Each structure stands twice: as C-alpha cells, then as structure tokens.
PDB file of C-alpha atoms in Angstrom:
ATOM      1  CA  UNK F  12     123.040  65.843 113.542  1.00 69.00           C
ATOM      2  CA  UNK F  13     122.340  64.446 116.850  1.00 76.00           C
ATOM      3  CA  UNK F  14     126.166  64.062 117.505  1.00 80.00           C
ATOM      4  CA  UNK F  15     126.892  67.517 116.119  1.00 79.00           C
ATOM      5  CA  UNK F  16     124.523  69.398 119.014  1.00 80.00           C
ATOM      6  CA  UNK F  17     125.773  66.608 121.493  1.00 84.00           C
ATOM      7  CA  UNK F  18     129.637  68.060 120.901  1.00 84.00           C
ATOM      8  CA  UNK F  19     128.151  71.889 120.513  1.00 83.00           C
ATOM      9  CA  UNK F  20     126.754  71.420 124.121  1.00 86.00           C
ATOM     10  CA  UNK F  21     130.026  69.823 125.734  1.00 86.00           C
ATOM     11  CA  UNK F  22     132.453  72.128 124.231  1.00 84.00           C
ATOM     12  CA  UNK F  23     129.638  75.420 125.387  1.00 84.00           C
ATOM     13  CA  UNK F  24     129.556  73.945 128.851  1.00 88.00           C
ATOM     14  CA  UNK F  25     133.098  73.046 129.503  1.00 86.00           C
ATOM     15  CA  UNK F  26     133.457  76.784 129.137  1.00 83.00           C
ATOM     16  CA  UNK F  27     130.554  77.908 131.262  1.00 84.00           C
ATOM     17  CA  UNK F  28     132.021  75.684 134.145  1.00 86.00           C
ATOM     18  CA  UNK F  29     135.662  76.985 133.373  1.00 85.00           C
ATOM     19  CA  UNK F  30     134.947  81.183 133.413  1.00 81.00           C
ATOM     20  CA  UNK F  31     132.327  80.184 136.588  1.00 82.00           C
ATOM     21  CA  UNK F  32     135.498  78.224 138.008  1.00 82.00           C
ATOM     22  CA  UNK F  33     138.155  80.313 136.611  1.00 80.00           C
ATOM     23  CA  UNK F  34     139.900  77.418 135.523  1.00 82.00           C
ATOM     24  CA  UNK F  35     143.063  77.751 133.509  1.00 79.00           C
ATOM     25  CA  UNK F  36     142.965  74.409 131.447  1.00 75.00           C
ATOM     26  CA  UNK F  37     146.386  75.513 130.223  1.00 76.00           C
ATOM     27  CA  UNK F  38     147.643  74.496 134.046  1.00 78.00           C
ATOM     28  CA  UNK F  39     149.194  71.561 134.568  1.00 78.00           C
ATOM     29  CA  UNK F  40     148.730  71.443 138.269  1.00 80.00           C
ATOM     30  CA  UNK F  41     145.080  71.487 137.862  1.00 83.00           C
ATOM     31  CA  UNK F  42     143.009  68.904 139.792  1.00 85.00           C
ATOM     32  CA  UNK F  43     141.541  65.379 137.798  1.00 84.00           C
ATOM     33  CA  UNK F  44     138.193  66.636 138.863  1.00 87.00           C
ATOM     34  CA  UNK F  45     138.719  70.615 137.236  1.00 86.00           C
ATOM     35  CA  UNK F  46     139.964  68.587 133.929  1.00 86.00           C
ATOM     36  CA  UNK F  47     136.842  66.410 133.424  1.00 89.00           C
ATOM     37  CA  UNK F  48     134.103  69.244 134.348  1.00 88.00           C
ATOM     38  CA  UNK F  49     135.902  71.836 131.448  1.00 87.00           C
ATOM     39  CA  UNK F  50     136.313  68.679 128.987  1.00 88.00           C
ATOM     40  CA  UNK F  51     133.254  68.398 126.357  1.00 86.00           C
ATOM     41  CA  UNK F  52     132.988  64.696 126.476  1.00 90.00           C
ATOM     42  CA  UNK F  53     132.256  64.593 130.176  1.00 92.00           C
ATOM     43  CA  UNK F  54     129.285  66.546 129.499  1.00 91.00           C
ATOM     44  CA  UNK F  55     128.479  65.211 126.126  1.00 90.00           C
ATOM     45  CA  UNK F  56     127.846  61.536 128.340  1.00 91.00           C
ATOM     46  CA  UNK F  57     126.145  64.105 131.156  1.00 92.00           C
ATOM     47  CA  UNK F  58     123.368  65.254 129.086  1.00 90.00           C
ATOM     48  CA  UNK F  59     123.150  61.951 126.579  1.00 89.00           C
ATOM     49  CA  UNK F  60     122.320  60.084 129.875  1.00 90.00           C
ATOM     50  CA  UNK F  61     119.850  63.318 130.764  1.00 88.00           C
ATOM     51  CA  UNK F  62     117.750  63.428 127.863  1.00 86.00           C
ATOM     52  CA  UNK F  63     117.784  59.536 126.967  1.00 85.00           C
ATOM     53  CA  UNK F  64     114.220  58.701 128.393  1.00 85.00           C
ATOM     54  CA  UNK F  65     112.992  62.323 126.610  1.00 84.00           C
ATOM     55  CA  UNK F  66     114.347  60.672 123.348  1.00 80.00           C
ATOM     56  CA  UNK F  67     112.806  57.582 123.743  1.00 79.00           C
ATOM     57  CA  UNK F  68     109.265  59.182 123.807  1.00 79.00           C
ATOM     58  CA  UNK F  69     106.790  57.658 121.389  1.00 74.00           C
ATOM     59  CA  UNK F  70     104.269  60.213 120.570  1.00 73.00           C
ATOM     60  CA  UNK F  71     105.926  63.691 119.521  1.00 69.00           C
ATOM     61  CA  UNK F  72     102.830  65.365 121.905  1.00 72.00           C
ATOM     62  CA  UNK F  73     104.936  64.091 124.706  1.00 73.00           C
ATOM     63  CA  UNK F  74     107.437  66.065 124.043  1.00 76.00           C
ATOM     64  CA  UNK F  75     105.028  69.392 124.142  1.00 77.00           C
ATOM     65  CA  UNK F  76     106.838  70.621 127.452  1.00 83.00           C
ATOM     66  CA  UNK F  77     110.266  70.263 125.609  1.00 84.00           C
ATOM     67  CA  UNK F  78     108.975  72.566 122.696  1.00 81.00           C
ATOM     68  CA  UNK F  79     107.805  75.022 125.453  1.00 86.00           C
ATOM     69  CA  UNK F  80     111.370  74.832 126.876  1.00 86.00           C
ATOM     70  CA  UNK F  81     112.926  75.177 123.409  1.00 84.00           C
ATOM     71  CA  UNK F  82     110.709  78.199 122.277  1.00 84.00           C
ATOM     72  CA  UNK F  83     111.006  80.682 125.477  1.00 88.00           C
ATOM     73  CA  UNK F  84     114.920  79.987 125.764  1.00 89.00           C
ATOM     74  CA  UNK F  85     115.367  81.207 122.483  1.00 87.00           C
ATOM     75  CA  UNK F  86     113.276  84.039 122.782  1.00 88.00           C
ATOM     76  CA  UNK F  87     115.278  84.921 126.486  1.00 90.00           C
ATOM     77  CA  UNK F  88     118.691  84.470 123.931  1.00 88.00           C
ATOM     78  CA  UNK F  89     117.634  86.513 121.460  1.00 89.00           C
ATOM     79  CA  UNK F  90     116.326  89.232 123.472  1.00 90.00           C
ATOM     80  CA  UNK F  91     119.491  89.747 126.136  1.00 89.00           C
ATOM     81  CA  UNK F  92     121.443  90.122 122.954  1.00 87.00           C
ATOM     82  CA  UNK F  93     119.105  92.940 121.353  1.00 88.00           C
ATOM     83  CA  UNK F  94     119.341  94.863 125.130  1.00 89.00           C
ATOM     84  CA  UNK F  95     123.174  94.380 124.797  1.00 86.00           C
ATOM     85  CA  UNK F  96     123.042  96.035 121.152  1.00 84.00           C
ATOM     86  CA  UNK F  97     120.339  98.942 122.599  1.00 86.00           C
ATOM     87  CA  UNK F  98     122.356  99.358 125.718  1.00 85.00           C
ATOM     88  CA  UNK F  99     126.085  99.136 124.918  1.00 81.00           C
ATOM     89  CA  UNK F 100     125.850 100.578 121.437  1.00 77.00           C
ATOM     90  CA  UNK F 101     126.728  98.986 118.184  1.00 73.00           C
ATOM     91  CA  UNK F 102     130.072  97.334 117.692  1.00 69.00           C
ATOM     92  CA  UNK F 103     130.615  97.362 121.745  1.00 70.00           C
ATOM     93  CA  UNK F 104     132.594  93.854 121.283  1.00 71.00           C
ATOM     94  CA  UNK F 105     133.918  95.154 117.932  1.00 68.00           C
ATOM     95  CA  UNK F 106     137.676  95.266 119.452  1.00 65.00           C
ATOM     96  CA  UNK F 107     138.343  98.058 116.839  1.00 65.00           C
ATOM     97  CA  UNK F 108     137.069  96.455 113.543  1.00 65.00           C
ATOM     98  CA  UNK F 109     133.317  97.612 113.542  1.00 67.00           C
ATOM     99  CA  UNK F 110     130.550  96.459 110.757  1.00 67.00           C
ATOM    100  CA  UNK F 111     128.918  99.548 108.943  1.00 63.00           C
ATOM    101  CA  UNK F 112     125.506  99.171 107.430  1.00 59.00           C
ATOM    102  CA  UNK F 113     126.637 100.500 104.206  1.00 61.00           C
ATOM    103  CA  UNK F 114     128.916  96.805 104.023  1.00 60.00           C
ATOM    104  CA  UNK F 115     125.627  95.124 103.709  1.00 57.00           C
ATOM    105  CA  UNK F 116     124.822  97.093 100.246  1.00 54.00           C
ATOM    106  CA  UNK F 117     127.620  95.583  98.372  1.00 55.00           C
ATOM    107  CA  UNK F 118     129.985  91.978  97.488  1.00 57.00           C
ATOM    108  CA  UNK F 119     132.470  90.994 100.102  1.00 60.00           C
ATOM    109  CA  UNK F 120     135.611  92.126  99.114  1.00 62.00           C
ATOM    110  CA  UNK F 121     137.089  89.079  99.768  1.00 62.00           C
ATOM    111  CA  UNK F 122     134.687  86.582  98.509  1.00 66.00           C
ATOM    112  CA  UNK F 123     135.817  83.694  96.261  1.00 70.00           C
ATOM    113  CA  UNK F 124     134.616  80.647  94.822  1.00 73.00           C
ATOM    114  CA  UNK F 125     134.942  78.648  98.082  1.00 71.00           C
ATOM    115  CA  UNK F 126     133.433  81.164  99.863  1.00 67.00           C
ATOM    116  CA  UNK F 127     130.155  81.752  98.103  1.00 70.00           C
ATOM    117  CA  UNK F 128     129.430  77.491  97.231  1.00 70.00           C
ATOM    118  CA  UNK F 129     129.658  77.593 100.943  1.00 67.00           C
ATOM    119  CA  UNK F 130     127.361  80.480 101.921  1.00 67.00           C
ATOM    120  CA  UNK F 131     124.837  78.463  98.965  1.00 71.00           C
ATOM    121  CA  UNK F 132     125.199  75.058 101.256  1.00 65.00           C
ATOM    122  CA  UNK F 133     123.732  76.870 104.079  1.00 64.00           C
ATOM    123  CA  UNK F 134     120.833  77.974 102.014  1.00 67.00           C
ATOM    124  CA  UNK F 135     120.102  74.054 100.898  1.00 66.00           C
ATOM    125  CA  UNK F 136     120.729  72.582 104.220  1.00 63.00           C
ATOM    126  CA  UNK F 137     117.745  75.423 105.109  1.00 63.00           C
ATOM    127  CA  UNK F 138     115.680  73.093 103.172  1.00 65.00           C
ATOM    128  CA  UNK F 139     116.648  69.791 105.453  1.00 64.00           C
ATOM    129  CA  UNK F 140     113.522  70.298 107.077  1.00 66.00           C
ATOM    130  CA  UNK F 141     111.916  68.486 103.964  1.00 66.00           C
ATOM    131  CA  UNK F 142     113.245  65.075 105.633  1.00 63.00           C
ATOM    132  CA  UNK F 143     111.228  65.612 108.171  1.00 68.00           C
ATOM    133  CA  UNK F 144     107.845  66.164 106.435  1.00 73.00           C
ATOM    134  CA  UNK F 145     106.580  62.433 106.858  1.00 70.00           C
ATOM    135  CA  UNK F 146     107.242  62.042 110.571  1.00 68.00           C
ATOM    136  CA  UNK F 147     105.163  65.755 110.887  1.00 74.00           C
ATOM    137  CA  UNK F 148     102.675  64.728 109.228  1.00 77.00           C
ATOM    138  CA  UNK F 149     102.262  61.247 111.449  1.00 72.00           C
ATOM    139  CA  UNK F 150     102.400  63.823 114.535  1.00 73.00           C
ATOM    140  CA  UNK F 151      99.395  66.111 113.603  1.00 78.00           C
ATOM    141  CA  UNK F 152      96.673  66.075 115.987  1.00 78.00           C
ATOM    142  CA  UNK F 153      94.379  66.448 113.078  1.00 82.00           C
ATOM    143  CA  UNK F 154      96.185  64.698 109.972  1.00 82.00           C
ATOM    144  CA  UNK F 155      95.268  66.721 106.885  1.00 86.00           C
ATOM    145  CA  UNK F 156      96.815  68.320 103.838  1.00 85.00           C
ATOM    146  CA  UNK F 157      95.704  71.834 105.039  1.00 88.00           C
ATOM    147  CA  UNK F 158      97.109  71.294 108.622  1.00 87.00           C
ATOM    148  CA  UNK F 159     100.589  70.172 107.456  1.00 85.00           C
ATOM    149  CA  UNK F 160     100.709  73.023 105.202  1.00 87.00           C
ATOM    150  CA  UNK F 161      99.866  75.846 107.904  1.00 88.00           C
ATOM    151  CA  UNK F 162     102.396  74.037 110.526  1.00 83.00           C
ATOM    152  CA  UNK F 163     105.279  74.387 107.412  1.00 83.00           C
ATOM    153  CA  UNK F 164     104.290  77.833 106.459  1.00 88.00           C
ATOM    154  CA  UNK F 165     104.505  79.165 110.156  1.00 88.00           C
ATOM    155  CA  UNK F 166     107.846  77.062 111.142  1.00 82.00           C
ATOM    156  CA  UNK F 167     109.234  78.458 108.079  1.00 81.00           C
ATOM    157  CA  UNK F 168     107.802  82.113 108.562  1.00 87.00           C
ATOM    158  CA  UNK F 169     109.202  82.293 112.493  1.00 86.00           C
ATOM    159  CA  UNK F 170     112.404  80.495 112.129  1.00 82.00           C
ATOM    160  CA  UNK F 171     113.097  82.521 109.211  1.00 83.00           C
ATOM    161  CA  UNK F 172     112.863  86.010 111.285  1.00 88.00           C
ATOM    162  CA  UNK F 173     115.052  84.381 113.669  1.00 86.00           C
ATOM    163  CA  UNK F 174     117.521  83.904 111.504  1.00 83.00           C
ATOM    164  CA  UNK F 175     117.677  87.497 110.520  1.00 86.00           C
ATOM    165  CA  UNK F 176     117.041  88.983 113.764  1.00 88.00           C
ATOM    166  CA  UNK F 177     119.514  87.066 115.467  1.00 86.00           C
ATOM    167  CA  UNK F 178     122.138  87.193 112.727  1.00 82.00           C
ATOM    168  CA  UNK F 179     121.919  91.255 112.503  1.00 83.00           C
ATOM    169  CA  UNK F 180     122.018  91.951 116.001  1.00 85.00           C
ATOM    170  CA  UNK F 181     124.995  89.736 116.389  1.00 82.00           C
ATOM    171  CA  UNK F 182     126.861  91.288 113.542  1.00 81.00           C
ATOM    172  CA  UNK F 183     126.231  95.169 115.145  1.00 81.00           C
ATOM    173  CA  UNK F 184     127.581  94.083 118.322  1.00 81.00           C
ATOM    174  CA  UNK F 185     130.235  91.886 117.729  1.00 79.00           C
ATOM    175  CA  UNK F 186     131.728  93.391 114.091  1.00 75.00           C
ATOM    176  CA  UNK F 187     134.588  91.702 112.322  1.00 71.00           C
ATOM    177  CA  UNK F 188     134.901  89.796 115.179  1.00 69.00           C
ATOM    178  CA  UNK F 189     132.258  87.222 114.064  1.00 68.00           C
ATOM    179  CA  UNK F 190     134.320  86.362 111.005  1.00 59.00           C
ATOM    180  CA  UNK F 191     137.422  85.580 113.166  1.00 57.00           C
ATOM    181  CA  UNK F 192     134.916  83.237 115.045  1.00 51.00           C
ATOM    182  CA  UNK F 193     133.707  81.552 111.375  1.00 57.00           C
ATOM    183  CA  UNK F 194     130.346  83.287 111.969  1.00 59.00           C
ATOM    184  CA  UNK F 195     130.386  81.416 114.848  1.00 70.00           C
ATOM    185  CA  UNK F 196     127.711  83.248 117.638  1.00 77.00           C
ATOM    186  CA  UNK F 197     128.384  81.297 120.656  1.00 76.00           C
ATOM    187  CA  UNK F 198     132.254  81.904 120.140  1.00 77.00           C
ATOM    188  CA  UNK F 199     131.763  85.596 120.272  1.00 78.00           C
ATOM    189  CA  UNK F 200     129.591  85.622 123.340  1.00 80.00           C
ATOM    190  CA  UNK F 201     132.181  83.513 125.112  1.00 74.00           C
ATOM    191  CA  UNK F 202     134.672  86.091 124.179  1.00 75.00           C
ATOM    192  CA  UNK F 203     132.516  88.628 125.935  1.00 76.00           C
ATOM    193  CA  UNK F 204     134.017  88.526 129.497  1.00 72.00           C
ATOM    194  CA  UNK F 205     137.767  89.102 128.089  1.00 69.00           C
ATOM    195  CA  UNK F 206     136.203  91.825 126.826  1.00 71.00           C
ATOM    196  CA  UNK F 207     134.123  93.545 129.445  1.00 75.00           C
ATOM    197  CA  UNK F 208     134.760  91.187 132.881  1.00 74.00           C
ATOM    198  CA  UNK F 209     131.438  92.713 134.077  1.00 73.00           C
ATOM    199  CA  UNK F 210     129.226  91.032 131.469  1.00 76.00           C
ATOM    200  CA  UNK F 211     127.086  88.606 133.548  1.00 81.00           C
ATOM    201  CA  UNK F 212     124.548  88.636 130.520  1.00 82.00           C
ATOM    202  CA  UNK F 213     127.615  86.025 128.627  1.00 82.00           C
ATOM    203  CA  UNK F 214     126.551  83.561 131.520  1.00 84.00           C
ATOM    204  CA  UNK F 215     122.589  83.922 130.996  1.00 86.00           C
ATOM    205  CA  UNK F 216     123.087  83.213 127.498  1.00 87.00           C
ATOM    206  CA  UNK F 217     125.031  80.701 127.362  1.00 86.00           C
ATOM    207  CA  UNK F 218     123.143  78.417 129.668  1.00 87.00           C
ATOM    208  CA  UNK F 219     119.905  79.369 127.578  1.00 88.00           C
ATOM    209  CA  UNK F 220     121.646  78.408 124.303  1.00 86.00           C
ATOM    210  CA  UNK F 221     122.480  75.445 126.372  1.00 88.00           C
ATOM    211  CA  UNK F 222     118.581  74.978 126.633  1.00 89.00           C
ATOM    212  CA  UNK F 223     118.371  75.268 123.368  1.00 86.00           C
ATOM    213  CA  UNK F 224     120.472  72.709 122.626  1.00 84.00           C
ATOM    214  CA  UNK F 225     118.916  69.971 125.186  1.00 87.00           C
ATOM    215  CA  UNK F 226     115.502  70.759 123.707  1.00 85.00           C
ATOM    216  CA  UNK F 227     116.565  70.594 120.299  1.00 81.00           C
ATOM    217  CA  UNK F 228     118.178  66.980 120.984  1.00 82.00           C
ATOM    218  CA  UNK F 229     115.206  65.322 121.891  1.00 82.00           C
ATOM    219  CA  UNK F 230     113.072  66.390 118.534  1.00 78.00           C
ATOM    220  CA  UNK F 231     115.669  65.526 116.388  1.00 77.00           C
ATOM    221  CA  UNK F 232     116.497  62.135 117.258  1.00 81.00           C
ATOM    222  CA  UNK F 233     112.680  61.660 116.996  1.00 78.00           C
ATOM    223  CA  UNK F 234     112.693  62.521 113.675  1.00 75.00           C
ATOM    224  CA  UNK F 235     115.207  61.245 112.706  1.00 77.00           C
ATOM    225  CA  UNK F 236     114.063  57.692 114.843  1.00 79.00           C
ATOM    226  CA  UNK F 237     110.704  58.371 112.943  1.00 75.00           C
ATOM    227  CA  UNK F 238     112.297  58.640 109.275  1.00 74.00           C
ATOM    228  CA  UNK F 239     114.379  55.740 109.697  1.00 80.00           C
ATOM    229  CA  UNK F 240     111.214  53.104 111.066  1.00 80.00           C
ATOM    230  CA  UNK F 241     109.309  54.384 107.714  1.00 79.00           C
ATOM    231  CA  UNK F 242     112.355  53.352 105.346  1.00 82.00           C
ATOM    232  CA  UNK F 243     112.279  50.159 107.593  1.00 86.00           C
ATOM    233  CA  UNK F 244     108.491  49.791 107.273  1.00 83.00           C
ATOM    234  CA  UNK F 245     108.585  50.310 103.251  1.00 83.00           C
ATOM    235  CA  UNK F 246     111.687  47.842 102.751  1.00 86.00           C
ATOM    236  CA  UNK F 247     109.826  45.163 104.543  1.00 85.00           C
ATOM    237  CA  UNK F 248     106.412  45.603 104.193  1.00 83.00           C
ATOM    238  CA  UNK F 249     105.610  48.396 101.433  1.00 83.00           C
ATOM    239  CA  UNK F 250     102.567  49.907 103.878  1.00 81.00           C
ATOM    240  CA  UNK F 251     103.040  53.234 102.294  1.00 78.00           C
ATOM    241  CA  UNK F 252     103.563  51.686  98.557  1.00 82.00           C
ATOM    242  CA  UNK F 253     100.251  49.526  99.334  1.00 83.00           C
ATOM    243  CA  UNK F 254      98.106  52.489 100.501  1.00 83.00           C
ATOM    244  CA  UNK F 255      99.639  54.955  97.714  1.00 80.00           C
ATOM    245  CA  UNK F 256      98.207  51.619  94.946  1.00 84.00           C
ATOM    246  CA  UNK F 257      95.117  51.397  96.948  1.00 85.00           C
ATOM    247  CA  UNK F 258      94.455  54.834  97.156  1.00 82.00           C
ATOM    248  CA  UNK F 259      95.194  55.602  92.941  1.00 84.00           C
ATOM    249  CA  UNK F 260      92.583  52.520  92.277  1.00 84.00           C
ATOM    250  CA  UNK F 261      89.738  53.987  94.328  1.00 84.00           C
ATOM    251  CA  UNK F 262      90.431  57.400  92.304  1.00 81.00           C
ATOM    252  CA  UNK F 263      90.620  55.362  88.968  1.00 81.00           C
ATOM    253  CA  UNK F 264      87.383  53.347  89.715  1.00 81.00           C
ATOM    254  CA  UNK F 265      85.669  56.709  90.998  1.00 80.00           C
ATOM    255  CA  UNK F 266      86.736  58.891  87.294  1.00 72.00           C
ATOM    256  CA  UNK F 267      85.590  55.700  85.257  1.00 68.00           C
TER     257      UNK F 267
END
C-alpha cells in the first residue's frame, strides 16, 4: 500500500512540475534536468527520503501534527471542488457528455459481470481498516473497549461522508469524463487546464492531494510496521496467546 501512494505521488507531481514548467515530455530536445523533475520515480525517492524519519516514529502520538496536516488538506480538497461545482455549474468539465441525476436511479447500462465483482472489491477493501484494529488499540491514550469502539465508529462515520461528498461532487462536474479516467479523480482535475487554461484551482488541489498523500504515508507504514512486530511477537514469544490463557483462567477461577 505504501508503494501504491509512493507511485500515486510521483506520477501527481511529475505533472504539477510539467503544466507549472510547461514541459512537453513528448520533446526530444528537452533538457536531462526537465526529464527527471516530470518523471515519477525522481519524486517517488524525493519524498521516500522526506518522510523517512516521520515513518520511523515510535509512538503514533508523534505523528499528531501529521494527522492535523492530513485532515485540513482534505477538507481544503474537498471544498475548492464543491466552489468549482457552485460556481461553474454542473458538468462544467463534462466536454459534452454530462451526468444527470436521474442516471443515479437506475443499473448501468453497461454493467457486466466484471464490472460489478469489481465495484463489490471496493466495498471489501472498505473493510481493510480491520487490519489495523490491533495497532489502534496499542495507540489509545486511554486503552479500553469503549474508547476503541468510539474512535472506529467516528473514522468510519467521517470517512464515509467523504466518500460520498467527494465522489458526487466530482461526478456533477466532471460527467462521463470520470469513466474515461477509470473513476480516477486526480486524472480529471489534471485534465482541467486543457479544459479551461484559467483554472488555477487544478494547481491548489493537486498539491493538497499531494498533502494528502505525504500524510497518509507516514500512518500507514506505521501500521503496517505495527501489524507486522505483533505477528513477529506471537511467532516467537506467544505474549498475546499467554495473556489471552491468562486472562480466560482468572475468568474461569472467578465463575467457579
């Protein structure tokens, strides 16, 4: 997963640098230098080096400024996009193949097989966050039962209306379009400036989803760090086997 956002932000700021630059990659006269700052991996190894000592951080409170970072540049993403939609209208980056409301009511016309196993994988991987339930739980300020429970309910509750909010207003304003991008947001707001050359609001969002991205880096590999030291920890030494036994005797011993 880490890899995944790692190529998502190269590939999103190779084309930041090459509409700021107006770089034509397709050039062959093009400098060594213009090459490297439009291609992904120089900028995959830019922020990797960035972000390594966030990574690295031990206790997930240290990363509190991150989640700060990660929470207001979504919320600065989400909201230039809903002025775009109030301002420019609905369907503005349609390019002639507009979204009605009244498509929403009924199947896809051309859905298939494929098509819907695929929208039902994006539904499971929703519930990927169930990996990371252990490592939560060893973050909590206050470690109980109750805690854990409120943190999942709100995550779920907030990332959830998101989801929607983000995924409607993207649909009114770019149309069609988003299927010819695979659903694909960031492809569509890239588009935007071979669109309408005066849409500065493409640049603003793209470095915030590039926020996004650098913040989301650091909490994933620290999951993911976490997860993997507690399969470690139970192959070896069985801690959380021993106080699972432990804990079943004392409840035993209490009921007798």
């Amino acid at each position: 997963m880490v890899m995944i956002y790692l190529i998502i932000f190269g590939g999103t700021m190779g084309s930041v640098v090459k509409d700021i630059w107006s770089i034509d990659v397709e050039d062959d006269t093009i400098s060594t230098w213009d090459k490297m700052v439009v291609d992904q991996r120089f900028w995959i190894v830019v922020i990797t080096v960035a972000i390594l000592p966030i990574c690295l951080k031990k206790e997930m409170q240290e990363l509190h400024i991150v989640s700060m970072g990660l929470f207001y540049s979504v919320l600065i993403f989400i909201f230039i996009l809903f002025l775009q939609l109030c301002f420019l209208g609905a369907n503005y980056f349609a390019e002639g193949e507009p979204i009605t409301f009244q498509q929403f009511l009924k199947p896809a016309e051309d859905a298939d097989f494929v098509s819907i196993m695929s929208a039902l994988s994006v539904l499971l991987v929703a519930f990927g966050f169930a990996t990371n339930l252990f490592p939560l739980y060893s973050a909590l300020k206050v470690k109980t039962n109750e805690n854990c429970q409120v943190a999942v309910r709100w995550s779920v509750v907030i990332i959830a209306m998101i989801y929607l909010f983000l995924s409607l207003t993207a649909v009114f304003l770019f149309g069609k379009q988003i299927e010819y991008a695979d659903a694909n947001i960031m492809e569509n707001i890239n588009k935007e400036l071979s669109v309408d050359p005066d849409r500065w609001e493409s640049y603003v969002m793209r470095v915030m989803f590039l926020v996004v991205l650098a913040c989301h880096i650091p909490f994933i590999f620290f999951f993911g760090k976490e997860g993997l030291l507690i399969m470690i920890d139970e192959i070896d030494r069985k801690s959380i086997s021993a106080n699972l036994n432990k804990r079943l005797q004392q409840l035993e011993l209490r009921d007798q």
